[in-house]
Structures are given as structure tokens and as C-alpha cells.
Amino acid sequence: ILVHYEGWTTGSSEMRSMQLNAVKKDLKRLLDFLEYRHDDSTKTWHILLDFECTYKDYTGKENALTTCGRPDRETILKIVEEATKNGGTGLIYYGGHCHYMGRGTSRLDKRDTSRIYTEKEDSQPGEKAAYLVCSDGERIYEHFSIGVLRSPTKFIKYKKSFYHYCTFKVHQES
């Protein structure tokens, strides 16, 4: 799951860019590391991207990557549930924004060539939680793993905030 956020900015007064250019390079490095092959029928790959990618595998074959769709909230949850329904072991890699704050709402305003993403924390007191920011501006909280993955989700913390690249391993007993 890789989200580039092309043309996204924060809705704060600073209007900072949210675009992550490194995820495109990360995808190629990850596929190299996992020895991805375009014609490999022994493994099931569920790739979600918000950008197009042509990849040259280690056999020298170059093709556009076939994806399962865009990394919006509904698609991510559907693919994760599908990939884990028969148990076994797998790896889910996420490259995108992870945020940490109290429950609240997110809004994505679509303009001609840009997207403005705004978050608002609820006024109700409560615990803070980590969450992924999907390509539709919706959130997936760390707690989703209890119902979908049945194993804990781990977020990588860097300094005072959550780092953009979160990985976790899924394992269910058959």
C-alpha cells in the first residue's frame, strides 16, 4: 500500500505539501528486496497505489504493475480482509502518512489540480491513537487490526511523530 498524495497540501495556515515522492523509489526497492516477478504464480500480490508504476523485475521483464485499485479506506480494508481470510503468513507494507492525535474528522477538498487535507480533533477528551491517511482522506486507526488482522498493528515512531513508513506482519493460525 503506497500513497504518493500528489498535489495534496495541509489545510493549516502554513499550507505545507503532503506529497511523498520517496514512495515511488520505495516501491521499486521493496519489490527488488522481495524478488517480485511479473509472471510469478506461486505468490499472491495485492498492490494498492495512487500512482502508475512501470517496474523491471530481476529477470529483466518490464511491465506496468497490475494493482488492485487505489489505496482508499474501503479498498484497503477489503484487500486486507481478503488476503488474510484463509490464515497463513503475509506481509503488509504501508508507505504513506501516519498521524497521531485524538479521534476526530478529516476532510479532503478536491480542487482542479490539488487536494487540501484538513484534520479536526474532537473536543471530547480521550486517548490519542495512530492512524493511516488513505488516498480518499479517510483514516484507518491502529485498532482496525483487532477486527481485520487479528494481530497487533505496529507503528514506527521517529522523534515525536509517527514515521511515514509503517510495516506489520500478519499471521493467523489455520
CSV table of C-alpha atoms in Angstrom, one decimal:
chain,number,residue,atom,x,y,z
A,1,ILE,CA,0.0,0.0,0.0
A,2,LEU,CA,1.7,3.2,-1.2
A,3,VAL,CA,0.3,6.7,-1.2
A,4,HIS,CA,2.0,9.5,-3.1
A,5,TYR,CA,-0.6,12.2,-2.3
A,6,GLU,CA,0.2,14.1,-5.5
A,7,GLY,CA,-0.9,17.7,-5.2
A,8,TRP,CA,-2.0,17.4,-1.5
A,9,THR,CA,-1.4,20.2,1.0
A,10,THR,CA,-2.4,20.6,4.6
A,11,GLY,CA,-5.4,22.8,5.4
A,12,SER,CA,-3.5,24.6,8.1
A,13,SER,CA,-2.4,28.2,7.8
A,14,GLU,CA,1.1,27.0,6.6
A,15,MET,CA,-0.3,25.1,3.6
A,16,ARG,CA,2.5,22.5,3.6
A,17,SER,CA,2.9,20.0,0.9
A,18,MET,CA,1.9,16.4,1.9
A,19,GLN,CA,3.3,14.9,-1.3
A,20,LEU,CA,5.6,12.0,-0.7
A,21,ASN,CA,8.0,11.5,-3.6
A,22,ALA,CA,10.1,8.8,-1.9
A,23,VAL,CA,7.3,6.2,-2.0
A,24,LYS,CA,7.9,5.7,-5.7
A,25,LYS,CA,11.5,4.7,-5.1
A,26,ASP,CA,10.5,2.7,-2.0
A,27,LEU,CA,8.2,0.6,-4.1
A,28,LYS,CA,10.9,-0.4,-6.5
A,29,ARG,CA,13.3,-1.1,-3.7
A,30,LEU,CA,10.7,-3.2,-1.8
A,31,LEU,CA,9.9,-5.2,-4.9
A,32,ASP,CA,13.6,-5.8,-5.6
A,33,PHE,CA,14.1,-7.0,-2.0
A,34,LEU,CA,11.1,-9.3,-2.2
A,35,GLU,CA,12.3,-10.6,-5.6
A,36,TYR,CA,9.0,-9.7,-7.3
A,37,ARG,CA,8.4,-11.3,-10.7
A,38,HIS,CA,5.7,-10.2,-13.1
A,39,ASP,CA,4.9,-13.8,-14.1
A,40,ASP,CA,5.2,-15.5,-10.6
A,41,SER,CA,2.1,-17.6,-10.0
A,42,THR,CA,3.4,-19.0,-6.7
A,43,LYS,CA,2.7,-15.9,-4.7
A,44,THR,CA,-0.3,-13.6,-4.4
A,45,TRP,CA,0.4,-9.9,-4.6
A,46,HIS,CA,-2.2,-7.2,-3.6
A,47,ILE,CA,-0.7,-3.9,-4.7
A,48,LEU,CA,-2.5,-0.6,-4.0
A,49,LEU,CA,-1.1,2.6,-5.5
A,50,ASP,CA,-2.3,6.1,-6.2
A,51,PHE,CA,0.2,6.5,-9.0
A,52,GLU,CA,1.3,4.5,-12.1
A,53,CYS,CA,4.5,2.5,-12.0
A,54,THR,CA,6.5,0.5,-14.6
A,55,TYR,CA,8.8,-2.0,-12.9
A,56,LYS,CA,11.7,-4.1,-14.3
A,57,ASP,CA,11.9,-7.3,-12.3
A,58,TYR,CA,15.1,-9.2,-11.6
A,59,THR,CA,14.6,-11.4,-14.7
A,60,GLY,CA,14.7,-8.3,-16.9
A,61,LYS,CA,11.0,-8.3,-17.7
A,62,GLU,CA,9.5,-4.7,-17.6
A,63,ASN,CA,5.7,-4.1,-17.3
A,64,ALA,CA,3.3,-1.7,-15.7
A,65,LEU,CA,2.4,-3.1,-12.3
A,66,THR,CA,-1.1,-4.5,-12.0
A,67,THR,CA,-2.8,-3.1,-9.0
A,68,CYS,CA,-6.0,-4.0,-7.0
A,69,GLY,CA,-7.1,-0.4,-7.0
A,70,ARG,CA,-6.4,2.9,-5.3
A,71,PRO,CA,-5.4,2.9,-1.6
A,72,ASP,CA,-8.7,4.4,-0.3
A,73,ARG,CA,-10.1,3.2,3.1
A,74,GLU,CA,-12.7,0.9,1.7
A,75,THR,CA,-10.3,-0.8,-0.8
A,76,ILE,CA,-7.5,-1.2,1.8
A,77,LEU,CA,-9.8,-2.9,4.3
A,78,LYS,CA,-11.4,-5.1,1.7
A,79,ILE,CA,-8.0,-6.3,0.3
A,80,VAL,CA,-6.5,-6.9,3.8
A,81,GLU,CA,-9.6,-8.9,4.8
A,82,GLU,CA,-9.4,-10.9,1.6
A,83,ALA,CA,-5.7,-11.5,1.8
A,84,THR,CA,-5.9,-12.8,5.4
A,85,LYS,CA,-9.2,-14.8,5.3
A,86,ASN,CA,-7.5,-18.1,4.9
A,87,GLY,CA,-4.9,-17.6,7.5
A,88,GLY,CA,-1.2,-18.1,6.9
A,89,THR,CA,1.6,-15.6,6.9
A,90,GLY,CA,2.0,-12.5,4.9
A,91,LEU,CA,3.4,-9.0,5.0
A,92,ILE,CA,1.6,-5.7,4.6
A,93,TYR,CA,3.8,-2.7,3.8
A,94,TYR,CA,2.4,0.8,4.0
A,95,GLY,CA,4.2,3.8,2.7
A,96,GLY,CA,2.2,7.0,3.4
A,97,HIS,CA,1.3,9.4,6.1
A,98,CYS,CA,0.7,8.2,9.6
A,99,HIS,CA,-0.6,10.6,12.2
A,100,TYR,CA,-1.2,10.5,15.9
A,101,MET,CA,-3.9,12.5,17.6
A,102,GLY,CA,-7.2,12.2,19.3
A,103,ARG,CA,-10.3,10.9,17.5
A,104,GLY,CA,-11.7,13.4,15.1
A,105,THR,CA,-12.6,14.1,11.5
A,106,SER,CA,-10.7,14.5,8.3
A,107,ARG,CA,-11.8,16.4,5.2
A,108,LEU,CA,-10.3,16.4,1.7
A,109,ASP,CA,-11.3,19.3,-0.5
A,110,LYS,CA,-10.7,18.5,-4.2
A,111,ARG,CA,-9.7,21.3,-6.4
A,112,ASP,CA,-8.7,21.2,-10.1
A,113,THR,CA,-5.2,20.0,-9.7
A,114,SER,CA,-4.8,19.9,-5.9
A,115,ARG,CA,-6.3,18.4,-2.7
A,116,ILE,CA,-6.4,20.2,0.6
A,117,TYR,CA,-6.4,17.9,3.6
A,118,THR,CA,-7.7,19.2,6.9
A,119,GLU,CA,-7.9,17.4,10.3
A,120,LYS,CA,-10.0,18.4,13.2
A,121,GLU,CA,-9.6,16.7,16.6
A,122,ASP,CA,-12.8,16.0,18.6
A,123,SER,CA,-13.4,18.3,21.6
A,124,GLN,CA,-14.2,15.2,23.7
A,125,PRO,CA,-11.3,14.1,25.9
A,126,GLY,CA,-9.9,10.7,25.1
A,127,GLU,CA,-6.9,8.7,24.2
A,128,LYS,CA,-4.8,9.6,21.2
A,129,ALA,CA,-4.4,7.0,18.5
A,130,ALA,CA,-2.2,6.4,15.5
A,131,TYR,CA,-3.8,6.1,12.1
A,132,LEU,CA,-3.0,5.9,8.4
A,133,VAL,CA,-4.2,8.6,6.0
A,134,CYS,CA,-5.8,6.9,3.0
A,135,SER,CA,-5.9,8.3,-0.6
A,136,ASP,CA,-9.5,9.4,-0.1
A,137,GLY,CA,-8.6,11.3,3.1
A,138,GLU,CA,-10.3,8.8,5.4
A,139,ARG,CA,-8.5,7.3,8.4
A,140,ILE,CA,-7.6,3.7,9.4
A,141,TYR,CA,-6.9,3.6,13.1
A,142,GLU,CA,-4.4,1.2,14.6
A,143,HIS,CA,-7.3,-0.6,16.3
A,144,PHE,CA,-8.6,-2.0,12.9
A,145,SER,CA,-6.1,-4.9,13.3
A,146,ILE,CA,-8.2,-6.4,16.1
A,147,GLY,CA,-11.2,-7.0,13.8
A,148,VAL,CA,-9.5,-7.5,10.5
A,149,LEU,CA,-6.0,-8.8,11.1
A,150,ARG,CA,-6.4,-10.4,14.5
A,151,SER,CA,-2.8,-9.4,15.3
A,152,PRO,CA,-1.4,-6.1,16.6
A,153,THR,CA,-0.5,-3.3,14.3
A,154,LYS,CA,2.8,-1.7,14.9
A,155,PHE,CA,3.8,1.8,14.0
A,156,ILE,CA,7.3,3.1,13.8
A,157,LYS,CA,7.9,6.2,15.9
A,158,TYR,CA,10.6,8.7,14.9
A,159,LYS,CA,11.3,11.5,17.3
A,160,LYS,CA,8.0,13.0,18.4
A,161,SER,CA,5.8,11.8,15.5
A,162,PHE,CA,5.0,8.6,13.6
A,163,TYR,CA,7.2,7.9,10.6
A,164,HIS,CA,5.7,7.7,7.2
A,165,TYR,CA,6.6,4.0,6.6
A,166,CYS,CA,4.7,1.5,8.7
A,167,THR,CA,5.1,-2.2,8.5
A,168,PHE,CA,3.5,-5.1,10.2
A,169,LYS,CA,3.3,-8.8,9.7
A,170,VAL,CA,0.1,-10.7,9.6
A,171,HIS,CA,-0.1,-14.3,11.0
A,172,GLN,CA,-3.2,-16.3,11.6
A,173,GLU,CA,-3.3,-20.0,12.6
A,174,SER,CA,-5.1,-22.1,10.0
